[in-house]
Amino acid sequence: MRVFDTPSALMREAANLVVESAANSIAARGRFTWTLAGGSTPRSLYALLARPPHVDRISWDSVHFFWGDERCVPPDHAQSNFRMARESLLDTVQPAADHVHRMPGEAEPAAGAEAHERHLRRFFSANGSDPGVPPRMDLVLLGLGPDGHTASLFPGATALRETERWVIATHVDQAVSWRLSLTLPVLNRARHVAFLVVGTEKAGAVRAVLSGRADGDVLPAGRVAPEDGEVSWFLDAAAAAEIGESR
Ligand code: 6PG
């Protein structure tokens, strides 16, 4: 866990993590499979990676972009996680189309989830992975909601009990919308998961996830525990305020 005085200090360190993870993955396997987080927090990280010095420190041609979740809206919609990443990073680094594995938010939710799962199974089996086993993403970035949700896995959702599917469609009452999300079987196969959490409104969720809730229930973000991978928490001081962590 790393606690930073300011969000910008957090994002600088997170950018270094992406650079390092990309270099290690490309050196080891010839590519970097990177699952991007949605929401608003990571926008400043993606923008930082799109300009010097970081933009010159990643071999973008070897990067494959995935998403942890997507709102069921068209890719040019203001709520689209893809649009946020396109505006802040992809328009600058201009990856090849077959390196951008966008979740089809424009599709009917259940059909979109099935189509994306087929795409992931095709992509990873064509690249030597066992199609029967969830893919090992090199780096998964995740955010945290005030209720302890991550990606689009919300407290109490049946999606949390999914053990076979890699991608599900889920209706989010709290946000009154349908979403597509990677499931825990995929998230928990990652080589490295990094949570990026900023702001006072997340402090309660950070405490509940990292210290365990009084009622013993494990919040969705607390269920992300790769069996053979690393989990990093990047917190600003405001988000860490209730765990009293020393810097
Ligand atoms: C989404 C994200 C979601 C997000 C958290 C935090 O599609 O909204 O996947 O899990 O990471 O809700 O959102 P903010 O970064 O906007 O606070």
CSV table of N, CA and C and ligand atoms in Angstrom, one decimal, residues 37-42 68-71 81 142-146 149-154 179 196 198 201-202, ligand 1:
chain,number,residue,atom,x,y,z
A,37,ALA,N,-8.9,0.8,-16.0
A,37,ALA,CA,-10.1,1.1,-15.1
A,37,ALA,C,-10.9,2.2,-15.8
A,38,GLY,N,-12.2,2.2,-15.4
A,38,GLY,CA,-13.1,3.2,-15.8
A,38,GLY,C,-13.3,4.3,-14.8
A,39,GLY,N,-14.4,5.0,-14.9
A,39,GLY,CA,-14.7,6.0,-13.9
A,39,GLY,C,-13.9,7.3,-14.2
A,40,SER,N,-13.7,8.2,-13.2
A,40,SER,CA,-13.0,9.4,-13.5
A,40,SER,C,-11.6,9.5,-12.9
A,41,THR,N,-11.3,8.7,-11.9
A,41,THR,CA,-10.0,8.8,-11.3
A,41,THR,C,-8.9,8.6,-12.2
A,42,PRO,N,-8.9,7.5,-13.1
A,42,PRO,CA,-7.7,7.2,-13.9
A,42,PRO,C,-7.5,8.2,-15.1
A,68,GLY,N,-11.8,-3.2,-17.7
A,68,GLY,CA,-12.3,-3.9,-16.6
A,68,GLY,C,-13.9,-3.9,-16.6
A,69,ASP,N,-14.4,-2.8,-17.1
A,69,ASP,CA,-15.9,-2.8,-17.2
A,69,ASP,C,-16.2,-1.6,-18.2
A,70,GLU,N,-17.5,-1.6,-18.6
A,70,GLU,CA,-18.0,-0.6,-19.5
A,70,GLU,C,-19.4,-0.4,-19.2
A,71,ARG,N,-19.8,0.9,-19.4
A,71,ARG,CA,-21.2,1.2,-19.2
A,71,ARG,C,-21.9,0.8,-20.6
A,81,ASN,N,-16.5,4.4,-20.7
A,81,ASN,CA,-15.1,4.3,-20.2
A,81,ASN,C,-14.1,4.2,-21.4
A,142,LEU,N,-7.8,-0.8,-11.3
A,142,LEU,CA,-9.2,-0.8,-10.8
A,142,LEU,C,-9.4,0.4,-9.9
A,143,GLY,N,-10.6,0.9,-9.9
A,143,GLY,CA,-11.0,2.0,-9.0
A,143,GLY,C,-11.8,1.4,-7.9
A,144,LEU,N,-12.3,2.2,-7.0
A,144,LEU,CA,-13.1,1.8,-5.8
A,144,LEU,C,-14.2,2.7,-5.6
A,145,GLY,N,-15.4,2.2,-5.5
A,145,GLY,CA,-16.6,3.0,-5.3
A,145,GLY,C,-16.8,3.2,-3.8
A,146,PRO,N,-17.5,4.3,-3.4
A,146,PRO,CA,-17.7,4.5,-1.9
A,146,PRO,C,-18.4,3.3,-1.2
A,149,HIS,N,-17.5,-1.2,-4.3
A,149,HIS,CA,-17.6,-1.9,-5.6
A,149,HIS,C,-16.3,-1.6,-6.3
A,150,THR,N,-16.0,-2.5,-7.3
A,150,THR,CA,-14.8,-2.3,-8.2
A,150,THR,C,-15.2,-2.9,-9.5
A,151,ALA,N,-14.6,-2.3,-10.6
A,151,ALA,CA,-15.2,-2.6,-11.9
A,151,ALA,C,-16.7,-2.4,-11.9
A,152,SER,N,-17.5,-3.3,-12.3
A,152,SER,CA,-18.9,-3.2,-12.1
A,152,SER,C,-19.4,-4.3,-11.3
A,153,LEU,N,-18.6,-4.7,-10.3
A,153,LEU,CA,-19.0,-5.7,-9.3
A,153,LEU,C,-19.4,-5.0,-8.0
A,154,PHE,N,-20.7,-5.0,-7.8
A,154,PHE,CA,-21.3,-4.2,-6.7
A,154,PHE,C,-21.7,-5.1,-5.5
A,179,ARG,N,-24.3,-2.5,-17.2
A,179,ARG,CA,-22.9,-2.5,-17.4
A,179,ARG,C,-22.3,-3.8,-17.8
A,196,LEU,N,-6.4,2.4,-7.7
A,196,LEU,CA,-6.1,3.8,-7.7
A,196,LEU,C,-7.3,4.5,-7.0
A,198,VAL,N,-8.7,7.9,-4.8
A,198,VAL,CA,-8.5,9.3,-4.5
A,198,VAL,C,-9.8,9.8,-3.8
A,201,GLU,N,-14.4,10.8,-0.1
A,201,GLU,CA,-15.6,10.0,-0.1
A,201,GLU,C,-15.3,8.5,-0.2
A,202,LYS,N,-14.0,8.2,-0.5
A,202,LYS,CA,-13.6,6.7,-0.6
A,202,LYS,C,-13.0,6.2,0.7
B,1,6PG,C1,-16.8,2.6,-13.6
B,1,6PG,C2,-15.6,2.0,-12.8
B,1,6PG,C3,-15.9,2.0,-11.4
B,1,6PG,C4,-15.1,3.1,-10.8
B,1,6PG,C5,-15.5,3.4,-9.4
B,1,6PG,C6,-14.7,4.7,-9.0
B,1,6PG,O1,-17.1,2.2,-14.7
B,1,6PG,O2,-17.3,3.6,-13.0
B,1,6PG,O3,-15.3,0.8,-13.3
B,1,6PG,O4,-15.7,0.8,-10.7
B,1,6PG,O5,-13.7,2.7,-10.9
B,1,6PG,O6,-16.9,3.7,-9.4
B,1,6PG,O7,-15.1,5.7,-9.9
B,1,6PG,P1,-14.4,7.2,-9.8
B,1,6PG,O8,-13.0,7.0,-10.3
B,1,6PG,O9,-15.2,8.0,-10.8
B,1,6PG,O10,-14.5,7.7,-8.4
